[in-house]
């Protein structure tokens, strides 16, 4: 399935062009087959028996002479169906193949050239995608604009991705992202995020240059991209930010970058205000809103089983609402048991300014391994003023991870190759400041993921 649509289109065009060329009168170097040649009767018999249907346009014309090249095309077609032929037809096919052997050789060379061109394109361009169908229910969704979630909402999240290799050092990546939500039992209520009741369609594209400025291991990436922070997957995975970042380092891997965070689907709101906004300290599911920001990240593998990470981020335009630093840990504590943790603090505020996330994973389902399964236990306490967003809501978190304290359990199972089921439930969800029950209550989520 990893054939890019444009590649398939190219292949189709090549085949159509090739077949049209084969069907057309060929240069004089291919002489006509004489009108009384036995090959006509042989091909007519094969056509009568359903072995061949013709050439080029799919028909066999018995009303004119053909070039040897056209005849070779018909013979080549017959040779692909030899297993369906009876003994007499097989004998005719073999006789025809011997008669037009020279032309068949030239035809094979032409097809090989087309195959080589397609192979080269496949080496340069790859295509992949995913589709997630999910059902989400919030037990106590009474807040304005969210009441439809109380009865359950179905969602479809489709992503189409392409990777193109320009040369050994330059590559381009593209993603087409569509998110649609529909209230269960009420198709008229549709939304693309809890804050947006319109259709949503995002195209991302980024260009990466390896060995930038001739420095081995240094990569410059720019464009509209995804930017993630943290080790757990719960801190941030912001979609569609416009910016650039530079990655370098061997043992200690470093990333520095700057971007406009106000684009569609960043933080899963339609857009940020140009004026940075800090949520109220006790805001349920609140998060920091800002436009321009710069960051630095560093990671280091202390062993094959353990990695540590740190980052700093500050908004660079308007009132300063985000001066964050974070540290993260990922370690395989024992076989089949992975522990991840993050701690983030926003120094712009004196209190209610931290975000702590923990995840313990047993085993783990793998997309290309049917029957594999896993379980995740999560705990998080994220004050709104230290939250960059809902976390990687599509892949890892499954539940909001901003302005809330909660426990989560997720079960996952690979039903078939490239098909995974996930079931998740939150427990004891509450406001991290007041301790009051979350305005949405508990979350339940069931989804099936497909990748290709």
Coordinates of C-alpha atoms in Angstrom, one line a residue:
X1 CA 0.0 0.0 0.0
X2 CA 3.0 2.3 0.3
X3 CA 2.6 3.5 -3.3
X4 CA 2.3 7.2 -3.5
X5 CA -0.8 8.4 -5.5
X6 CA 1.3 10.5 -7.8
X7 CA 3.6 7.6 -8.4
X8 CA 0.6 5.4 -9.3
X9 CA -0.5 8.2 -11.6
X10 CA 2.9 8.3 -13.2
X11 CA 2.9 4.5 -13.7
X12 CA -0.5 4.6 -15.3
X13 CA 0.6 7.4 -17.6
X14 CA 3.8 5.5 -18.5
X15 CA 1.8 2.3 -19.2
X16 CA -0.9 4.2 -21.3
X17 CA 1.8 6.0 -23.2
X18 CA 3.7 2.8 -23.8
X19 CA 0.7 0.9 -24.9
X20 CA -0.4 3.7 -27.2
X21 CA 3.0 3.8 -28.7
X22 CA 2.9 0.1 -29.3
X23 CA -0.5 0.3 -30.9
X24 CA 0.5 3.1 -33.2
X25 CA 2.2 2.4 -36.6
X26 CA 5.9 1.8 -35.9
X27 CA 8.9 3.2 -37.8
X28 CA 9.8 1.5 -41.1
X29 CA 12.5 -0.5 -39.3
X30 CA 9.6 -2.8 -38.3
X31 CA 8.4 -4.4 -41.5
X32 CA 4.8 -5.4 -42.2
X33 CA 3.6 -8.9 -41.7
X34 CA 2.4 -10.1 -45.1
X35 CA -1.3 -10.3 -45.5
X36 CA -1.2 -14.1 -46.2
X37 CA 1.2 -14.8 -43.3
X38 CA 0.1 -17.8 -41.1
X39 CA 0.4 -15.6 -38.0
X40 CA -2.9 -13.9 -38.7
X41 CA -4.8 -17.2 -38.7
X42 CA -3.0 -18.2 -35.5
X43 CA -3.8 -15.0 -33.7
X44 CA -7.4 -15.2 -34.9
X45 CA -7.7 -18.6 -33.4
X46 CA -6.3 -17.4 -30.1
X47 CA -8.7 -14.5 -30.1
X48 CA -11.6 -16.9 -30.8
X49 CA -10.5 -19.0 -27.8
X50 CA -10.3 -15.9 -25.5
X51 CA -6.5 -16.0 -25.1
X52 CA -5.9 -12.5 -26.6
X53 CA -8.1 -9.5 -27.1
X54 CA -5.8 -7.5 -29.3
X55 CA -3.2 -4.7 -28.9
X56 CA -3.0 -1.1 -27.8
X57 CA -6.7 -0.2 -27.6
X58 CA -7.8 -3.7 -26.5
X59 CA -9.1 -5.0 -29.9
X60 CA -7.8 -7.4 -32.5
X61 CA -8.2 -6.0 -36.0
X62 CA -8.4 -8.6 -38.7
X63 CA -9.1 -6.1 -41.4
X64 CA -5.6 -4.8 -42.0
X65 CA -2.0 -5.9 -42.0
X66 CA 0.2 -5.2 -38.9
X67 CA 3.8 -4.5 -38.3
X68 CA 5.9 -7.2 -36.8
X69 CA 6.2 -5.0 -33.7
X70 CA 2.4 -4.9 -33.3
X71 CA 2.2 -8.6 -33.8
X72 CA 4.8 -9.1 -31.1
X73 CA 2.7 -7.1 -28.7
X74 CA -0.2 -9.5 -29.3
X75 CA 2.1 -12.5 -28.8
X76 CA 3.5 -11.0 -25.6
X77 CA -0.1 -10.7 -24.3
X78 CA -0.9 -14.3 -25.2
X79 CA 2.3 -15.5 -23.4
X80 CA 1.0 -14.0 -20.1
X81 CA -2.2 -16.2 -20.4
X82 CA -0.5 -19.4 -21.5
X83 CA -1.6 -21.2 -18.3
X84 CA -5.2 -20.7 -19.5
X85 CA -4.6 -22.1 -23.0
X86 CA -5.3 -25.6 -24.2
X87 CA -2.6 -27.8 -25.8
X88 CA -3.3 -26.5 -29.3
X89 CA -3.3 -22.9 -28.3
X90 CA -0.1 -23.4 -26.3
X91 CA 1.5 -24.8 -29.5
X92 CA 0.4 -21.7 -31.5
X93 CA 1.8 -19.4 -28.8
X94 CA 5.2 -21.1 -28.8
X95 CA 5.3 -21.0 -32.6
X96 CA 4.4 -17.3 -32.7
X97 CA 7.0 -16.6 -30.0
X98 CA 9.7 -18.3 -32.1
X99 CA 8.6 -16.3 -35.2
X100 CA 8.7 -12.9 -33.5
X101 CA 11.5 -13.6 -31.0
X102 CA 13.6 -10.5 -32.2
X103 CA 10.6 -8.1 -31.8
X104 CA 9.7 -9.7 -28.4
X105 CA 13.3 -9.0 -27.2
X106 CA 13.0 -5.3 -28.2
X107 CA 9.6 -5.1 -26.5
X108 CA 11.0 -6.6 -23.3
X109 CA 13.8 -4.1 -23.3
X110 CA 11.3 -1.2 -23.6
X111 CA 9.2 -2.6 -20.7
X112 CA 12.4 -2.9 -18.6
X113 CA 13.3 0.7 -19.2
X114 CA 9.8 1.7 -17.9
X115 CA 10.3 -0.6 -14.8
X116 CA 13.6 1.1 -14.1
X117 CA 12.1 4.6 -14.3
X118 CA 9.3 3.5 -11.9
X119 CA 11.9 1.9 -9.5
X120 CA 13.9 5.1 -9.5
X121 CA 10.8 7.1 -8.6
X122 CA 10.0 4.6 -5.8
X123 CA 13.5 5.1 -4.4
X124 CA 12.9 8.8 -4.3
X125 CA 9.3 9.0 -3.2
X126 CA 7.4 7.0 -0.5
X127 CA 3.9 7.3 0.6
X128 CA 2.1 6.3 3.9
X129 CA -0.9 7.2 5.8
X130 CA -3.3 6.4 8.6
X131 CA -7.0 6.5 9.5
X132 CA -8.3 6.5 13.0
X133 CA -12.0 5.9 13.8
X134 CA -12.8 6.6 17.4
X135 CA -15.7 7.1 19.9
X136 CA -15.2 9.6 22.8
X137 CA -17.6 10.2 25.7
X138 CA -17.3 12.7 28.5
X139 CA -19.5 11.7 31.5
X140 CA -20.3 15.2 32.7
X141 CA -19.9 17.4 29.6
X142 CA -22.0 20.4 30.7
X143 CA -19.8 23.2 29.7
X144 CA -21.1 25.4 26.8
X145 CA -20.1 24.0 23.4
X146 CA -19.3 20.5 24.8
X147 CA -22.7 19.1 25.7
X148 CA -22.7 16.8 22.6
X149 CA -19.8 14.8 24.1
X150 CA -22.0 13.7 27.0
X151 CA -23.8 11.2 24.7
X152 CA -20.6 10.3 22.8
X153 CA -18.9 11.7 19.7
X154 CA -17.6 9.7 16.8
X155 CA -14.4 11.0 15.2
X156 CA -12.4 10.3 12.1
X157 CA -8.8 11.4 11.9
X158 CA -7.2 10.8 8.4
X159 CA -3.6 11.5 7.6
X160 CA -1.8 11.1 4.3
X161 CA 2.0 11.5 4.3
X162 CA 4.6 11.7 1.5
X163 CA 8.4 11.7 1.7
X164 CA 10.4 12.8 -1.2
X165 CA 14.2 12.4 -1.5
X166 CA 15.7 15.2 -3.5
X167 CA 19.3 14.0 -3.2
X168 CA 21.4 12.3 -0.6
X169 CA 21.2 15.2 1.8
X170 CA 17.9 16.9 1.0
X171 CA 14.4 15.5 1.6
X172 CA 10.9 16.8 1.8
X173 CA 8.0 15.6 3.9
X174 CA 4.4 16.4 3.5
X175 CA 1.2 15.6 5.5
X176 CA -2.4 16.1 4.7
X177 CA -4.5 16.0 7.9
X178 CA -8.3 15.9 8.2
X179 CA -10.1 15.7 11.5
X180 CA -13.9 15.3 11.6
X181 CA -16.1 14.8 14.7
X182 CA -19.8 14.0 14.7
X183 CA -22.1 13.8 17.6
X184 CA -23.4 10.3 18.1
X185 CA -27.0 10.1 16.9
X186 CA -27.0 13.7 15.7
X187 CA -25.2 14.1 12.4
X188 CA -26.0 17.8 12.2
X189 CA -23.6 18.5 15.0
X190 CA -20.1 18.3 13.6
X191 CA -16.8 19.7 14.9
X192 CA -13.1 19.3 14.3
X193 CA -12.0 20.2 17.9
X194 CA -13.7 21.1 21.1
X195 CA -13.3 24.7 20.2
X196 CA -14.1 24.7 16.5
X197 CA -17.4 23.8 14.7
X198 CA -16.0 24.0 11.2
X199 CA -14.4 21.6 8.8
X200 CA -10.7 21.2 9.3
X201 CA -8.1 20.5 6.7
X202 CA -4.4 21.1 7.2
X203 CA -1.5 20.6 4.9
X204 CA 2.0 20.5 6.3
X205 CA 5.3 20.5 4.5
X206 CA 8.9 20.6 5.6
X207 CA 12.3 20.5 3.9
X208 CA 15.3 18.9 5.7
X209 CA 18.9 19.5 4.7
X210 CA 21.4 17.0 6.3
X211 CA 25.1 17.8 6.7
X212 CA 24.1 21.4 6.7
X213 CA 27.0 23.8 5.8
X214 CA 29.1 20.7 5.3
X215 CA 28.9 19.7 8.9
X216 CA 28.3 15.9 9.4
X217 CA 25.4 15.2 11.6
X218 CA 23.9 18.7 11.4
X219 CA 20.3 18.9 9.9
X220 CA 18.3 22.1 9.2
X221 CA 14.6 21.7 8.9
X222 CA 12.1 24.4 7.9
X223 CA 8.5 24.8 6.9
X224 CA 5.1 23.9 8.4
X225 CA 5.8 21.1 10.8
X226 CA 5.0 19.2 14.0
X227 CA 6.9 20.1 17.1
X228 CA 7.0 17.8 20.2
X229 CA 8.3 18.3 23.7
X230 CA 8.8 15.9 26.5
X231 CA 9.5 12.2 26.9
X232 CA 6.1 10.9 27.8
X233 CA 4.1 12.2 24.8
X234 CA 1.9 14.2 27.2
X235 CA 3.6 17.6 27.2
X236 CA 3.1 18.8 23.6
X237 CA 2.9 17.7 20.0
X238 CA 1.9 20.9 18.2
X239 CA 0.6 20.6 14.7
X240 CA 1.2 23.0 11.8
X241 CA 3.7 25.5 13.3
X242 CA 5.7 27.6 10.8
X243 CA 9.4 27.8 11.7
X244 CA 12.8 26.3 11.5
X245 CA 15.1 24.2 13.7
X246 CA 18.6 23.0 13.7
X247 CA 19.6 19.5 15.0
X248 CA 23.2 18.5 15.7
X249 CA 25.3 16.5 18.1
X250 CA 26.4 12.9 18.5
X251 CA 26.2 11.6 22.0
X252 CA 24.3 14.7 23.2
X253 CA 21.7 15.5 20.6
X254 CA 20.7 19.2 20.5
X255 CA 17.9 21.0 18.8
X256 CA 17.4 24.8 18.6
X257 CA 14.4 26.4 16.9
X258 CA 12.0 29.2 16.5
X259 CA 8.5 29.3 15.1
X260 CA 5.1 30.9 14.8
X261 CA 2.7 28.7 16.9
X262 CA -0.5 30.4 15.8
X263 CA -1.4 28.2 12.9
X264 CA -4.3 25.8 12.5
X265 CA -4.4 22.8 14.7
X266 CA -1.5 24.1 16.9
X267 CA -2.7 23.0 20.3
X268 CA -6.0 21.9 18.6
X269 CA -7.6 25.3 18.5
X270 CA -8.3 27.1 15.3
X271 CA -5.8 29.9 15.9
X272 CA -4.0 31.8 18.6
X273 CA -4.5 35.4 19.3
X274 CA -1.6 37.6 18.4
X275 CA -1.6 38.7 22.0
X276 CA -0.2 35.9 24.3
X277 CA -2.7 34.8 26.9
X278 CA -2.1 33.0 30.2
X279 CA -5.2 31.0 31.5
X280 CA -6.5 31.5 34.9
X281 CA -4.7 29.5 37.5
X282 CA -7.7 27.3 38.1
X283 CA -8.8 27.0 34.4
X284 CA -10.1 23.5 33.6
X285 CA -8.3 22.1 30.6
X286 CA -6.6 25.5 30.0
X287 CA -3.3 26.0 28.3
X288 CA -0.9 28.8 27.4
X289 CA -1.7 30.7 24.1
X290 CA 1.1 32.6 22.3
X291 CA 2.3 33.3 18.8
X292 CA 6.1 33.4 18.4
X293 CA 8.5 31.3 20.5
X294 CA 12.0 29.9 20.5
X295 CA 13.3 26.8 22.1
X296 CA 16.2 24.5 22.8
X297 CA 16.2 20.8 23.4
X298 CA 18.8 18.3 24.4
X299 CA 18.8 14.5 24.8
X300 CA 21.3 11.9 25.9
X301 CA 21.2 8.1 26.1
X302 CA 22.8 7.1 29.4
X303 CA 22.5 3.5 28.3
X304 CA 20.7 1.3 25.8
X305 CA 17.7 1.2 28.1
X306 CA 17.6 4.8 29.4
X307 CA 17.4 8.3 27.9
X308 CA 17.1 11.7 29.5
X309 CA 15.8 14.9 27.9
X310 CA 15.6 18.6 28.7
X311 CA 14.1 21.6 27.0
X312 CA 13.5 25.3 27.4
X313 CA 10.9 27.4 25.6
X314 CA 10.0 31.1 25.8
X315 CA 7.5 33.2 23.8
X316 CA 9.3 36.0 22.1
X317 CA 6.6 38.5 21.1
X318 CA 4.1 40.4 23.3
X319 CA 3.6 39.9 27.0
X320 CA 5.8 37.1 28.4
X321 CA 3.6 34.3 29.5
X322 CA 5.8 31.3 28.8
X323 CA 9.3 30.8 30.2
X324 CA 9.3 27.0 30.5
X325 CA 11.9 24.4 31.2
X326 CA 11.3 20.7 31.4
X327 CA 13.2 17.5 32.1
X328 CA 12.1 14.0 31.0
X329 CA 13.1 10.4 31.5
X330 CA 12.5 7.2 29.5
X331 CA 13.8 3.9 30.8
X332 CA 13.2 0.2 30.2
X333 CA 13.0 -0.7 33.9
X334 CA 12.9 -4.4 33.1
X335 CA 12.0 -6.5 30.1
X336 CA 8.5 -5.5 28.8
X337 CA 8.2 -2.6 31.3
X338 CA 8.8 0.9 30.1
X339 CA 8.6 4.0 32.4
X340 CA 8.5 7.5 31.2
X341 CA 8.2 10.8 33.1
X342 CA 8.2 14.6 32.5
X343 CA 8.4 17.6 34.8
X344 CA 7.8 21.1 33.4
X345 CA 7.8 24.5 35.2
X346 CA 6.8 27.9 34.0
X347 CA 8.9 30.5 35.8
X348 CA 6.7 33.4 34.7
X349 CA 4.4 32.5 37.6
X350 CA 5.1 31.9 41.3
X351 CA 2.4 29.2 41.9
X352 CA 0.3 26.7 40.0
X353 CA 3.1 26.6 37.5
X354 CA 4.1 22.9 37.0
X355 CA 3.2 20.0 34.8
X356 CA 4.0 16.5 35.9
X357 CA 3.3 13.4 33.8
X358 CA 4.1 9.7 34.4
X359 CA 3.4 6.7 32.1
X360 CA 4.1 3.0 32.9
X361 CA 3.8 0.7 29.9
X362 CA 3.7 -3.1 30.0
X363 CA 4.6 -4.9 26.7
X364 CA 3.0 -2.8 23.9
X365 CA 1.1 -3.5 20.7
X366 CA 3.1 -3.3 17.5
X367 CA 1.3 -2.4 14.3
X368 CA 2.9 -5.0 12.1
X369 CA 2.7 -7.8 14.6
X370 CA -0.9 -9.2 14.9
X371 CA -1.7 -10.5 18.4
X372 CA 0.8 -8.2 20.1
X373 CA -0.8 -6.2 23.0
X374 CA 0.0 -3.8 25.7
X375 CA -1.3 -1.8 28.7
X376 CA -0.5 1.8 29.9
X377 CA -1.1 3.3 33.3
X378 CA -0.8 7.1 33.4
X379 CA -0.9 9.8 36.0
X380 CA -0.7 13.5 35.4
X381 CA -1.1 16.8 37.3
X382 CA -0.9 19.7 34.8
X383 CA -1.7 23.2 35.9
X384 CA -3.0 25.3 33.1
X385 CA -0.2 27.8 33.3
X386 CA 2.4 25.1 32.6
X387 CA 0.5 23.4 29.8
X388 CA 1.4 23.8 26.1
X389 CA -1.6 21.8 24.9
X390 CA -3.5 18.6 25.3
X391 CA -0.4 16.5 24.6
X392 CA -0.2 14.2 21.6
X393 CA -4.0 13.8 21.7
X394 CA -4.1 11.7 18.5
X395 CA -1.4 9.1 19.4
X396 CA -0.2 8.9 23.0
X397 CA -2.4 10.8 25.4
X398 CA -5.9 9.8 24.2
X399 CA -7.2 12.2 26.9
X400 CA -6.5 16.0 27.5
X401 CA -3.4 16.6 29.5
X402 CA -3.7 20.3 30.2
X403 CA -5.3 21.9 33.3
X404 CA -6.3 18.6 34.8
X405 CA -5.2 16.0 37.3
X406 CA -6.2 12.4 36.5
X407 CA -5.3 8.7 36.2
X408 CA -5.7 6.9 32.9
X409 CA -5.7 3.3 31.8
X410 CA -5.3 2.2 28.1
X411 CA -5.4 -1.3 26.6
X412 CA -4.2 -1.9 23.1
X413 CA -4.2 -4.9 20.8
X414 CA -3.1 -5.4 17.2
X415 CA -6.2 -7.1 15.6
X416 CA -4.5 -7.7 12.3
X417 CA -1.4 -6.4 10.5
X418 CA -1.6 -2.6 10.5
X419 CA -4.9 -2.6 12.4
X420 CA -4.9 -1.7 16.2
X421 CA -7.6 -1.4 18.8
X422 CA -7.3 0.9 21.8
X423 CA -9.6 1.2 24.7
X424 CA -9.0 3.9 27.4
X425 CA -10.7 5.3 30.5
X426 CA -9.8 8.1 32.9
X427 CA -10.3 8.0 36.6
X428 CA -10.5 10.6 39.4
X429 CA -10.3 13.6 37.0
X430 CA -10.3 16.9 38.8
X431 CA -9.2 20.5 38.7
X432 CA -5.6 20.5 40.0
X433 CA -6.1 23.8 41.9
X434 CA -9.5 23.4 43.5
X435 CA -9.7 19.7 43.6
X436 CA -13.2 19.9 42.3
X437 CA -14.4 17.2 39.9
X438 CA -13.6 18.0 36.2
X439 CA -16.2 19.9 34.3
X440 CA -16.2 17.1 31.8
X441 CA -16.3 14.3 34.3
X442 CA -14.5 11.1 33.2
X443 CA -13.4 10.2 29.7
X444 CA -14.0 7.0 27.8
X445 CA -12.4 6.4 24.4
X446 CA -12.4 3.5 22.0
X447 CA -10.7 3.6 18.6
X448 CA -9.4 1.5 15.7
X449 CA -6.3 2.7 13.9
X450 CA -5.3 1.7 10.4
X451 CA -2.0 2.4 8.8
X452 CA -0.8 1.9 5.2

